[in-house]
Short mmCIF file of C-alpha atoms and ligand atoms in Angstrom, two decimals:
data_model
loop_
_atom_site.label_atom_id
_atom_site.label_comp_id
_atom_site.label_asym_id
_atom_site.label_seq_id
_atom_site.Cartn_x
_atom_site.Cartn_y
_atom_site.Cartn_z
CA MET A 1 0.00 0.00 0.00
CA THR A 2 1.27 3.52 -0.89
CA SER A 3 2.27 5.60 2.13
CA ILE A 4 0.45 8.85 2.86
CA ALA A 5 3.41 11.00 1.83
CA ASP A 6 3.66 9.12 -1.50
CA THR A 7 -0.06 9.47 -2.27
CA ARG A 8 -0.53 12.34 -4.71
CA ILE A 9 -3.82 14.16 -4.33
CA ALA A 10 -5.09 16.61 -6.94
CA VAL A 11 -7.67 19.14 -5.71
CA VAL A 12 -9.47 20.94 -8.56
CA GLY A 13 -10.63 24.45 -7.54
CA ALA A 14 -9.18 26.70 -4.84
CA GLY A 15 -12.46 28.31 -3.77
CA LEU A 16 -13.69 28.15 -0.17
CA VAL A 17 -14.02 24.39 0.01
CA GLY A 18 -10.95 23.46 -2.07
CA SER A 19 -8.61 25.64 -0.05
CA LEU A 20 -9.98 24.30 3.25
CA LEU A 21 -9.69 20.73 1.96
CA ALA A 22 -6.05 21.34 0.99
CA CYS A 23 -5.33 22.47 4.57
CA TYR A 24 -6.90 19.32 6.03
CA LEU A 25 -5.15 16.94 3.61
CA GLY A 26 -1.78 18.67 3.97
CA ARG A 27 -2.07 18.28 7.74
CA ARG A 28 -2.62 14.55 7.27
CA GLY A 29 0.74 14.43 5.47
CA TYR A 30 -0.44 14.14 1.85
CA THR A 31 1.24 15.72 -1.15
CA VAL A 32 -1.52 17.97 -2.46
CA ASP A 33 -1.58 19.91 -5.73
CA VAL A 34 -4.42 22.43 -6.02
CA TYR A 35 -5.36 23.61 -9.53
CA GLU A 36 -7.35 26.84 -9.83
CA ARG A 37 -8.48 28.41 -13.09
CA ARG A 38 -8.42 32.01 -11.78
CA PRO A 39 -5.32 34.06 -11.06
CA ASP A 40 -4.31 34.23 -7.41
CA PRO A 41 -7.16 36.30 -5.85
CA ARG A 42 -4.67 37.76 -3.37
CA SER A 43 -3.06 39.66 -6.24
CA ILE A 44 -6.13 40.99 -8.12
CA PRO A 45 -9.19 43.12 -7.24
CA ALA A 46 -12.55 41.40 -6.55
CA GLU A 47 -15.04 40.79 -9.36
CA ARG A 48 -17.89 43.32 -9.59
CA GLY A 49 -21.26 42.29 -8.18
CA ARG A 50 -20.40 38.70 -7.30
CA SER A 51 -21.51 37.57 -3.83
CA ILE A 52 -19.25 39.84 -1.79
CA ASN A 53 -20.10 38.54 1.64
CA LEU A 54 -21.67 35.52 3.22
CA ALA A 55 -23.03 34.34 6.54
CA LEU A 56 -20.63 32.18 8.52
CA SER A 57 -22.23 30.08 11.25
CA GLU A 58 -21.45 27.22 13.62
CA ARG A 59 -20.82 24.45 11.06
CA GLY A 60 -18.20 26.56 9.30
CA LEU A 61 -16.73 27.73 12.59
CA ASP A 62 -16.41 24.12 13.72
CA ALA A 63 -14.41 23.25 10.59
CA LEU A 64 -12.15 26.28 11.06
CA ARG A 65 -11.70 25.65 14.79
CA ARG A 66 -10.30 22.18 14.11
CA ILE A 67 -7.37 23.69 12.20
CA ASP A 68 -6.91 26.73 14.45
CA LEU A 69 -8.16 29.24 11.89
CA VAL A 70 -11.21 30.56 13.64
CA ASP A 71 -9.59 33.58 15.28
CA THR A 72 -7.97 34.79 12.04
CA VAL A 73 -11.19 34.35 10.06
CA MET A 74 -13.38 35.92 12.74
CA ALA A 75 -11.21 39.00 13.31
CA PRO A 76 -13.03 41.11 10.66
CA ALA A 77 -16.42 39.30 11.03
CA LEU A 78 -19.56 41.25 11.91
CA PRO A 79 -22.07 39.46 14.14
CA MET A 80 -25.75 39.64 13.17
CA HIS A 81 -27.99 38.76 16.11
CA GLY A 82 -31.27 38.78 14.21
CA ARG A 83 -33.31 39.83 11.21
CA MET A 84 -34.38 43.42 10.66
CA ILE A 85 -37.60 43.39 8.65
CA HIS A 86 -38.23 46.46 6.48
CA GLY A 87 -41.91 47.03 5.69
CA LYS A 88 -43.20 48.74 2.58
CA ASP A 89 -44.22 51.61 4.90
CA SER A 90 -40.53 51.91 6.01
CA SER A 91 -41.37 50.30 9.38
CA LEU A 92 -38.61 48.29 11.10
CA THR A 93 -39.12 45.11 13.14
CA PHE A 94 -36.24 43.24 14.77
CA GLN A 95 -36.50 39.45 15.23
CA SER A 96 -33.78 37.84 17.34
CA TYR A 97 -32.26 34.63 15.92
CA SER A 98 -32.18 32.97 19.34
CA SER A 99 -34.33 32.93 22.45
CA SER A 100 -31.40 34.12 24.57
CA GLY A 101 -30.73 36.95 22.11
CA ASP A 102 -26.99 36.38 22.32
CA ARG A 103 -26.46 34.02 19.39
CA ALA A 104 -25.37 35.47 16.09
CA ILE A 105 -24.44 34.48 12.57
CA ASN A 106 -21.47 36.35 11.14
CA SER A 107 -21.14 38.46 8.04
CA ILE A 108 -17.79 37.80 6.45
CA GLY A 109 -16.14 38.87 3.21
CA ARG A 110 -15.99 35.96 0.79
CA GLY A 111 -12.68 37.24 -0.60
CA ALA A 112 -11.13 37.66 2.85
CA LEU A 113 -12.22 34.16 3.88
CA ASN A 114 -10.84 32.64 0.68
CA GLU A 115 -7.55 34.50 1.09
CA THR A 116 -7.12 33.36 4.70
CA LEU A 117 -7.73 29.78 3.61
CA LEU A 118 -5.28 30.11 0.70
CA ASP A 119 -2.63 31.54 3.03
CA ALA A 120 -3.19 28.64 5.41
CA ALA A 121 -3.07 26.06 2.59
CA GLU A 122 0.12 27.57 1.21
CA ALA A 123 1.71 27.48 4.67
CA THR A 124 0.89 23.77 5.07
CA ALA A 125 3.76 21.41 4.25
CA GLY A 126 3.05 19.30 1.15
CA VAL A 127 0.48 21.69 -0.39
CA GLN A 128 1.21 23.44 -3.71
CA LEU A 129 -1.19 25.95 -5.24
CA HIS A 130 -1.28 26.35 -9.05
CA PHE A 131 -3.23 29.38 -10.27
CA ASP A 132 -4.27 30.14 -13.88
CA SER A 133 -4.61 26.37 -14.26
CA ARG A 134 -8.00 25.52 -15.71
CA LEU A 135 -9.13 21.91 -15.79
CA ALA A 136 -10.13 21.33 -19.42
CA ASP A 137 -10.82 17.61 -19.15
CA TYR A 138 -10.64 14.69 -16.74
CA ASP A 139 -10.00 11.04 -17.66
CA LEU A 140 -11.24 8.59 -15.04
CA ALA A 141 -9.49 5.54 -16.54
CA THR A 142 -6.03 7.00 -15.88
CA ASN A 143 -6.99 9.63 -13.27
CA THR A 144 -5.49 12.25 -15.57
CA LEU A 145 -6.26 15.95 -15.53
CA THR A 146 -5.78 17.98 -18.70
CA LEU A 147 -4.96 21.50 -17.58
CA GLU A 148 -4.87 24.69 -19.59
CA HIS A 149 -2.27 27.20 -18.49
CA GLY A 150 -1.44 30.33 -20.45
CA GLY A 151 -2.91 28.94 -23.66
CA SER A 152 -1.09 25.57 -23.56
CA LEU A 153 -2.31 22.20 -22.32
CA ASN A 154 -0.50 19.78 -20.05
CA SER A 155 -1.49 16.57 -18.30
CA VAL A 156 -0.98 15.43 -14.73
CA THR A 157 -2.05 12.23 -13.04
CA ALA A 158 -2.95 11.73 -9.40
CA ASP A 159 -3.74 8.82 -7.09
CA VAL A 160 -6.88 10.60 -5.92
CA VAL A 161 -8.70 13.49 -7.58
CA LEU A 162 -10.98 15.64 -5.44
CA ALA A 163 -13.30 18.01 -7.30
CA THR A 164 -14.02 21.27 -5.54
CA ASP A 165 -14.63 23.13 -8.80
CA GLY A 166 -18.07 24.34 -7.77
CA PHE A 167 -21.48 24.54 -9.36
CA GLY A 168 -20.29 23.93 -12.96
CA SER A 169 -17.74 21.23 -12.00
CA VAL A 170 -15.82 19.93 -15.02
CA VAL A 171 -14.94 16.76 -13.11
CA ARG A 172 -18.62 16.06 -12.38
CA GLN A 173 -19.54 16.72 -16.01
CA SER A 174 -16.78 14.36 -17.21
CA LEU A 175 -18.12 11.60 -14.94
CA GLU A 176 -21.67 12.31 -16.09
CA ARG A 177 -20.65 12.02 -19.76
CA ILE A 178 -19.35 8.48 -19.24
CA GLY A 179 -22.34 7.47 -17.11
CA ARG A 180 -20.42 7.26 -13.81
CA THR A 181 -22.61 9.79 -12.05
CA SER A 182 -26.07 11.14 -12.69
CA VAL A 183 -26.95 14.75 -12.18
CA VAL A 184 -30.25 16.57 -11.74
CA THR A 185 -30.04 20.36 -11.99
CA ASP A 186 -33.03 22.12 -10.48
CA MET A 187 -32.82 25.71 -11.81
CA LEU A 188 -34.66 28.35 -9.81
CA GLU A 189 -36.75 30.81 -11.80
CA PHE A 190 -35.22 33.53 -9.60
CA GLY A 191 -31.81 35.13 -10.07
CA TYR A 192 -29.81 37.51 -7.87
CA LYS A 193 -28.17 40.89 -8.32
CA GLU A 194 -25.98 42.78 -5.87
CA LEU A 195 -26.31 46.48 -4.97
CA THR A 196 -24.54 48.69 -2.43
CA ILE A 197 -25.42 50.85 0.55
CA PRO A 198 -22.17 52.73 1.26
CA ALA A 199 -21.05 54.06 4.64
CA ARG A 200 -22.74 57.34 5.58
CA ASP A 201 -20.64 59.97 7.36
CA GLY A 202 -18.08 57.27 8.12
CA ALA A 203 -20.61 54.97 9.80
CA PHE A 204 -23.06 52.20 8.91
CA ALA A 205 -26.20 53.67 7.33
CA MET A 206 -28.38 51.00 9.03
CA ASP A 207 -28.13 48.76 12.10
CA ALA A 208 -24.98 46.66 11.57
CA ASP A 209 -26.04 43.94 14.02
CA SER A 210 -28.80 42.61 11.74
CA LEU A 211 -29.37 40.78 8.52
CA HIS A 212 -31.77 43.15 6.78
CA ILE A 213 -34.71 41.75 4.83
CA TRP A 214 -37.26 43.55 2.64
CA PRO A 215 -39.80 40.72 2.18
CA ARG A 216 -42.16 41.46 -0.70
CA GLY A 217 -44.12 38.25 -1.10
CA ALA A 218 -43.00 37.10 -4.52
CA SER A 219 -39.48 38.52 -4.20
CA MET A 220 -37.13 40.13 -1.69
CA MET A 221 -34.01 42.16 -1.03
CA ILE A 222 -31.54 41.39 1.77
CA ALA A 223 -28.47 43.27 3.06
CA LEU A 224 -25.44 42.16 5.08
CA PRO A 225 -22.86 44.52 6.65
CA ASN A 226 -19.22 44.71 5.51
CA PRO A 227 -16.13 45.68 7.54
CA ASP A 228 -15.79 48.94 5.53
CA GLN A 229 -19.19 49.97 6.99
CA SER A 230 -21.03 49.47 3.75
CA PHE A 231 -23.81 46.94 3.17
CA THR A 232 -24.06 44.56 0.26
CA CYS A 233 -27.69 44.23 -0.79
CA THR A 234 -28.89 41.26 -2.81
CA LEU A 235 -32.07 41.28 -4.83
CA PHE A 236 -33.77 37.93 -5.36
CA TRP A 237 -36.21 38.50 -8.17
CA PRO A 238 -37.73 36.40 -10.94
CA LYS A 239 -35.37 36.27 -13.93
CA ALA A 240 -38.20 37.17 -16.29
CA GLY A 241 -41.85 38.15 -16.27
CA ASP A 242 -43.77 40.27 -13.76
CA GLY A 243 -41.56 41.85 -11.10
CA GLY A 244 -38.51 40.32 -12.77
CA PHE A 245 -35.10 41.67 -13.71
CA GLY A 246 -36.12 42.09 -17.33
CA THR A 247 -38.87 44.61 -16.60
CA LEU A 248 -36.78 47.63 -15.50
CA GLU A 249 -34.51 49.40 -17.97
CA THR A 250 -34.43 53.19 -17.76
CA PRO A 251 -33.17 55.09 -14.68
CA ASP A 252 -36.72 56.43 -14.12
CA GLU A 253 -38.22 52.95 -14.15
CA ILE A 254 -35.58 51.69 -11.73
CA LEU A 255 -36.00 54.59 -9.31
CA ALA A 256 -39.80 54.47 -9.44
CA HIS A 257 -39.84 50.74 -8.71
CA PHE A 258 -37.39 50.93 -5.83
CA THR A 259 -39.16 53.95 -4.34
CA ALA A 260 -42.42 52.00 -4.33
CA GLU A 261 -40.96 48.70 -3.03
CA TYR A 262 -37.97 49.67 -0.86
CA PRO A 263 -38.66 53.32 0.08
CA ASP A 264 -36.33 53.48 3.08
CA ALA A 265 -33.39 52.00 1.14
CA VAL A 266 -33.44 54.36 -1.85
CA PRO A 267 -31.97 57.43 -0.06
CA LEU A 268 -29.14 55.17 1.17
CA MET A 269 -28.21 53.95 -2.33
CA PRO A 270 -26.50 56.74 -4.29
CA THR A 271 -25.28 54.31 -6.99
CA LEU A 272 -28.55 52.39 -7.24
CA VAL A 273 -29.22 53.00 -10.94
CA GLU A 274 -25.64 52.30 -12.00
CA ASP A 275 -25.37 49.17 -9.80
CA TYR A 276 -28.70 47.90 -11.11
CA GLN A 277 -27.80 48.48 -14.74
CA TYR A 278 -24.25 47.13 -14.68
CA ASN A 279 -24.16 44.36 -12.08
CA PRO A 280 -24.83 40.92 -13.51
CA VAL A 281 -27.78 38.67 -12.69
CA GLY A 282 -26.45 35.50 -11.07
CA LEU A 283 -28.17 32.15 -11.54
CA LEU A 284 -29.41 29.97 -8.70
CA ALA A 285 -29.85 26.21 -8.80
CA THR A 286 -29.78 23.05 -6.74
CA ILE A 287 -27.51 20.28 -7.99
CA HIS A 288 -28.32 16.71 -6.99
CA SER A 289 -25.60 14.27 -8.07
CA ASP A 290 -25.22 10.57 -7.33
CA PRO A 291 -22.79 8.94 -6.76
CA TRP A 292 -20.21 11.41 -5.49
CA GLN A 293 -17.24 9.10 -5.95
CA VAL A 294 -15.97 6.38 -8.23
CA ASP A 295 -13.78 3.47 -7.08
CA GLY A 296 -12.07 5.52 -4.36
CA LYS A 297 -10.19 7.39 -7.14
CA VAL A 298 -12.25 10.53 -7.55
CA GLY A 299 -14.65 12.35 -5.23
CA LEU A 300 -16.91 15.39 -5.43
CA VAL A 301 -16.87 17.84 -2.52
CA GLY A 302 -18.75 21.10 -1.82
CA ASP A 303 -20.83 22.74 -4.56
CA ALA A 304 -19.36 20.35 -7.15
CA ALA A 305 -21.39 17.61 -5.45
CA HIS A 306 -24.38 19.55 -4.18
CA ALA A 307 -24.86 23.26 -4.95
CA ILE A 308 -27.88 24.48 -2.96
CA LEU A 309 -29.95 27.66 -2.86
CA PRO A 310 -28.47 30.42 -0.64
CA PHE A 311 -31.56 31.05 1.50
CA PHE A 312 -30.31 29.41 4.68
CA GLY A 313 -26.77 30.76 4.32
CA GLN A 314 -25.48 27.19 4.38
CA GLY A 315 -23.89 26.36 0.99
CA ALA A 316 -20.30 26.88 2.09
CA MET A 317 -21.08 25.63 5.60
CA CYS A 318 -22.29 22.34 4.12
CA GLY A 319 -19.12 22.13 1.98
CA PHE A 320 -16.98 22.74 5.07
CA GLU A 321 -18.81 19.92 6.86
CA ASP A 322 -18.00 17.66 3.88
CA VAL A 323 -14.31 18.34 4.49
CA VAL A 324 -14.57 17.54 8.21
CA GLU A 325 -16.46 14.33 7.47
CA LEU A 326 -13.99 13.20 4.80
CA ASP A 327 -11.16 13.79 7.27
CA ARG A 328 -13.07 11.76 9.89
CA CYS A 329 -13.63 8.90 7.43
CA LEU A 330 -9.91 8.83 6.57
CA ASP A 331 -9.19 8.56 10.30
CA GLU A 332 -11.60 5.67 10.68
CA VAL A 333 -10.24 3.59 7.78
CA ALA A 334 -6.54 4.39 8.17
CA ASP A 335 -6.46 6.47 4.98
CA ASP A 336 -7.74 3.71 2.72
CA TRP A 337 -9.39 5.87 0.02
CA ALA A 338 -11.30 2.93 -1.45
CA LEU A 339 -13.19 2.78 1.86
CA ALA A 340 -13.10 6.44 2.86
CA LEU A 341 -14.76 7.95 -0.22
CA PRO A 342 -17.85 5.66 -0.22
CA MET A 343 -18.18 6.16 3.55
CA TYR A 344 -17.97 9.95 3.12
CA GLN A 345 -20.62 9.87 0.41
CA GLU A 346 -22.91 7.66 2.46
CA ARG A 347 -22.75 10.01 5.45
CA ARG A 348 -22.89 13.35 3.63
CA ARG A 349 -25.29 12.85 0.72
CA VAL A 350 -28.35 12.45 2.92
CA ASN A 351 -27.41 15.62 4.77
CA SER A 352 -26.79 17.70 1.67
CA GLU A 353 -30.19 16.62 0.34
CA ALA A 354 -31.71 17.70 3.67
CA ILE A 355 -30.17 21.18 3.65
CA ALA A 356 -31.10 21.56 -0.03
CA GLN A 357 -34.74 21.03 0.99
CA LEU A 358 -34.46 23.35 4.02
CA ALA A 359 -32.87 26.10 1.89
CA LYS A 360 -35.70 25.88 -0.65
CA GLU A 361 -38.32 26.13 2.11
CA ASN A 362 -36.52 29.07 3.71
CA PHE A 363 -36.88 31.15 0.54
CA VAL A 364 -40.65 31.20 1.04
CA GLU A 365 -40.14 32.00 4.74
CA MET A 366 -37.77 34.92 4.00
CA ARG A 367 -39.56 36.55 1.11
CA ASP A 368 -43.09 36.05 2.38
CA LYS A 369 -43.67 34.84 5.93
CA VAL A 370 -41.14 36.85 7.99
CA GLY A 371 -43.15 40.01 7.45
CA SER A 372 -46.42 38.59 8.81
CA LYS A 373 -47.84 38.99 12.32
CA SER A 374 -48.51 35.25 12.62
CA PHE A 375 -44.81 34.53 11.88
CA LEU A 376 -43.78 36.95 14.63
CA LEU A 377 -46.17 35.28 17.07
CA THR A 378 -44.89 31.81 16.16
CA LYS A 379 -41.30 32.97 16.72
CA LYS A 380 -42.23 34.43 20.11
CA PHE A 381 -43.94 31.20 21.06
CA GLU A 382 -40.91 29.18 19.87
CA HIS A 383 -38.52 31.32 21.86
CA ALA A 384 -40.74 30.94 24.95
CA LEU A 385 -40.66 27.15 24.51
CA GLU A 386 -36.87 27.27 24.13
CA LYS A 387 -36.65 29.05 27.47
CA VAL A 388 -39.04 26.64 29.21
CA LEU A 389 -37.38 23.57 27.66
CA PRO A 390 -33.69 24.57 27.35
CA GLY A 391 -31.70 22.11 25.27
CA THR A 392 -34.87 20.11 24.50
CA TYR A 393 -36.68 22.51 22.21
CA LEU A 394 -34.56 24.24 19.56
CA SER A 395 -36.02 26.09 16.59
CA ARG A 396 -35.13 24.81 13.12
CA TYR A 397 -33.16 27.99 12.50
CA GLU A 398 -31.12 27.52 15.68
CA MET A 399 -30.40 23.85 14.92
CA VAL A 400 -29.17 24.73 11.42
CA SER A 401 -27.18 27.84 12.30
CA PHE A 402 -25.96 27.33 15.85
CA THR A 403 -25.31 23.58 16.14
CA THR A 404 -23.71 20.78 14.14
CA ILE A 405 -26.73 18.48 14.46
CA PRO A 406 -26.76 16.67 11.09
CA TYR A 407 -29.16 18.45 8.68
CA SER A 408 -31.21 15.26 8.19
CA GLU A 409 -31.76 15.03 11.96
CA VAL A 410 -32.75 18.71 12.01
CA ILE A 411 -35.65 17.89 9.69
CA GLU A 412 -36.77 14.96 11.85
CA ARG A 413 -36.46 16.91 15.10
CA ALA A 414 -38.26 19.93 13.64
CA LYS A 415 -41.19 17.70 12.60
CA LYS A 416 -41.48 16.23 16.10
CA GLN A 417 -41.24 19.68 17.66
CA GLN A 418 -43.95 21.00 15.36
CA ARG A 419 -46.26 18.33 16.73
CA VAL A 420 -45.32 19.40 20.29
CA MET A 421 -45.98 23.05 19.34
CA ALA A 422 -49.39 22.14 17.97
CA VAL A 423 -50.25 20.28 21.17
CA ALA A 424 -48.89 23.14 23.33
CA ALA A 425 -50.80 25.71 21.28
CA GLY A 426 -53.95 23.57 21.59
CA GLY A 427 -53.35 23.31 25.35
CA ALA A 428 -52.91 27.07 25.60
CA VAL A 429 -56.18 27.64 23.75
CA ILE A 430 -58.02 25.22 26.05
CA ALA A 431 -56.46 26.86 29.14
CA VAL A 432 -57.44 30.34 27.96
CA ALA A 433 -60.96 29.14 27.07
CA THR A 434 -61.34 27.47 30.49
CA LEU A 435 -60.11 30.57 32.29
CA THR A 436 -62.35 32.85 30.22
CA THR A 437 -65.39 30.63 30.90
CA ALA A 438 -64.62 30.65 34.62
CA LEU A 439 -64.25 34.44 34.66
CA LEU A 440 -67.45 34.94 32.67
CA ARG A 441 -69.29 32.70 35.07
CA ARG A 442 -67.93 34.62 38.04
CA VAL A 443 -68.93 37.96 36.45
CA SER A 444 -72.42 36.67 35.73
CA GLY A 445 -72.57 35.17 39.25
CA SER A 446 -73.26 31.66 37.99
CA ASP A 447 -70.22 29.80 39.32
CA ASP A 448 -71.29 29.15 42.88
C1 FAD B 501 -25.85 34.90 -3.66
C2 FAD B 501 -25.21 33.80 -2.84
C3 FAD B 501 -25.13 33.94 -1.47
C4 FAD B 501 -24.55 32.94 -0.70
N1 FAD B 501 -24.52 33.08 0.65
C5 FAD B 501 -23.98 32.11 1.42
C6 FAD B 501 -23.91 32.24 2.84
O1 FAD B 501 -24.35 33.25 3.40
N2 FAD B 501 -23.35 31.24 3.57
C7 FAD B 501 -22.88 30.11 2.97
O2 FAD B 501 -22.38 29.21 3.67
N3 FAD B 501 -22.93 29.94 1.63
C8 FAD B 501 -23.46 30.89 0.85
N4 FAD B 501 -23.50 30.75 -0.52
C9 FAD B 501 -23.03 29.48 -1.11
C10 FAD B 501 -21.52 29.47 -1.25
O3 FAD B 501 -21.11 30.59 -1.99
C11 FAD B 501 -21.06 28.19 -1.94
O4 FAD B 501 -21.67 27.08 -1.35
C12 FAD B 501 -19.55 28.06 -1.82
O5 FAD B 501 -18.91 29.11 -2.49
C13 FAD B 501 -19.11 26.73 -2.42
O6 FAD B 501 -17.73 26.64 -2.34
P1 FAD B 501 -16.95 25.69 -3.36
O7 FAD B 501 -15.51 25.89 -3.02
O8 FAD B 501 -17.54 24.34 -3.33
O9 FAD B 501 -17.26 26.29 -4.80
P2 FAD B 501 -16.85 27.71 -5.38
O10 FAD B 501 -16.86 28.74 -4.32
O11 FAD B 501 -17.70 27.91 -6.58
O12 FAD B 501 -15.35 27.51 -5.83
C14 FAD B 501 -15.01 26.75 -6.96
C15 FAD B 501 -13.61 27.11 -7.37
O13 FAD B 501 -13.22 26.27 -8.44
C16 FAD B 501 -12.66 27.06 -9.47
N5 FAD B 501 -12.91 26.35 -10.74
C17 FAD B 501 -14.08 26.21 -11.38
N6 FAD B 501 -13.92 25.53 -12.52
C18 FAD B 501 -12.60 25.22 -12.59
C19 FAD B 501 -11.82 24.52 -13.54
N7 FAD B 501 -12.37 24.00 -14.65
N8 FAD B 501 -10.50 24.38 -13.30
C20 FAD B 501 -9.93 24.90 -12.17
N9 FAD B 501 -10.62 25.59 -11.26
C21 FAD B 501 -11.96 25.74 -11.44
C22 FAD B 501 -13.38 28.40 -9.38
O14 FAD B 501 -12.65 29.42 -9.98
C23 FAD B 501 -13.50 28.55 -7.88
O15 FAD B 501 -12.37 29.16 -7.31
C24 FAD B 501 -24.06 31.75 -1.32
C25 FAD B 501 -24.13 31.63 -2.70
C26 FAD B 501 -24.70 32.64 -3.46
C27 FAD B 501 -24.79 32.46 -4.94
#
């Protein structure tokens, strides 16, 4: 059997998941070559309008903690303790994410996170990063990567290939072409576009401790704070048709629409028209692939295996959990990849399917329900139950964002808790009815 140091691993893609994976594998003692199609992001400015920040929560923190990176990553992070709901009448309502009020998700720059992970990977013995190296093709029979670098092609082989090349993974497509994996792409009819609320007088123009949401039923806008005291806003609108991106063209149309839908945001967005006109519309989809590995030679990790919708802020978190689980599997089978990759797939696929479902459901919650009075009441009731039953009752949001309870268990637990809520709510109604009847009787003098 080949020793760990003699096992050559090729990681394709140095995004969030690929760079974290390289750190983990390097620490195990592997020789790891990471191939990334882009130039080194540490030496170029960020792309315009492409998911500037993201929410980092417990699952990601857990993965970073295990390799002592959490303090570096969290240094510029901005905690968000709840949602700030912006009504069409410019009203503001704050909803805490936890019953205690002290739990927060963290807004973090995607670029900064990626750069910290790249620095850490580069500093890990055995890891080599190769930028401007685009995977053009992958051959499973020989585990060969054909890479394009500066206009010329070269080939490299590896003992194990790990694909972290994201949503449009070339490795996954190569496996699909030869029938070694099957892929279902569930495109969302909504796209996203990013806008900016800059700092005002050197300070945040809105509350920086919140994730801001403008729920508008069929669509929404959200905003997360950045360390430079700006906010990145993201519109989630239909790609076409009524209320969609295609319907607004002229500056007047854009301003009129935003003034009607997001009146309190417009005065805070001096570059609204320009941002709207020039920033691209990103696509959103869920990728379901199966299997995620072939013969212990090649494995899919992160978005390459399971891109999900962004509405629970869990896509990267789920990819980070993949890395932790793969590392755990390697521990359990003494680095036998033929056993580790199937074990990893078995444990993770069910969970990625679960969070894919939760993320889809959360879109409806964010764009529609969060603004309603009944949602607020339910949240209050949930938080009250959490206080009465500490550690026993945990809202779905808290389980996803503040624990590492496997996503599939979150779904099961949430279903059971919903039944308890229904019974408790029924009990409360009966108690109130009984009390009211007793009081009425007393008032009418008929209870003696
Ligand atoms: C609008 C939006 C908001 C989001 N918000 C959150 C959030 O709040 N929290 C969260 O956890 N997740 C969030 N996500 C999801 C998150 O961005 C992804 O899950 C995460 O980036 C996946 O990481 P990855 O490394 O698997 O893929 P990617 O980040 O896509 O990285 C893939 C890498 O592979 C490289 N690559 C691609 N093709 C090739 C090739 N042929 N050869 C070589 N290299 C290649 C790419 O250049 C890239 O560097 C959001 C996503 C979107 C779209």
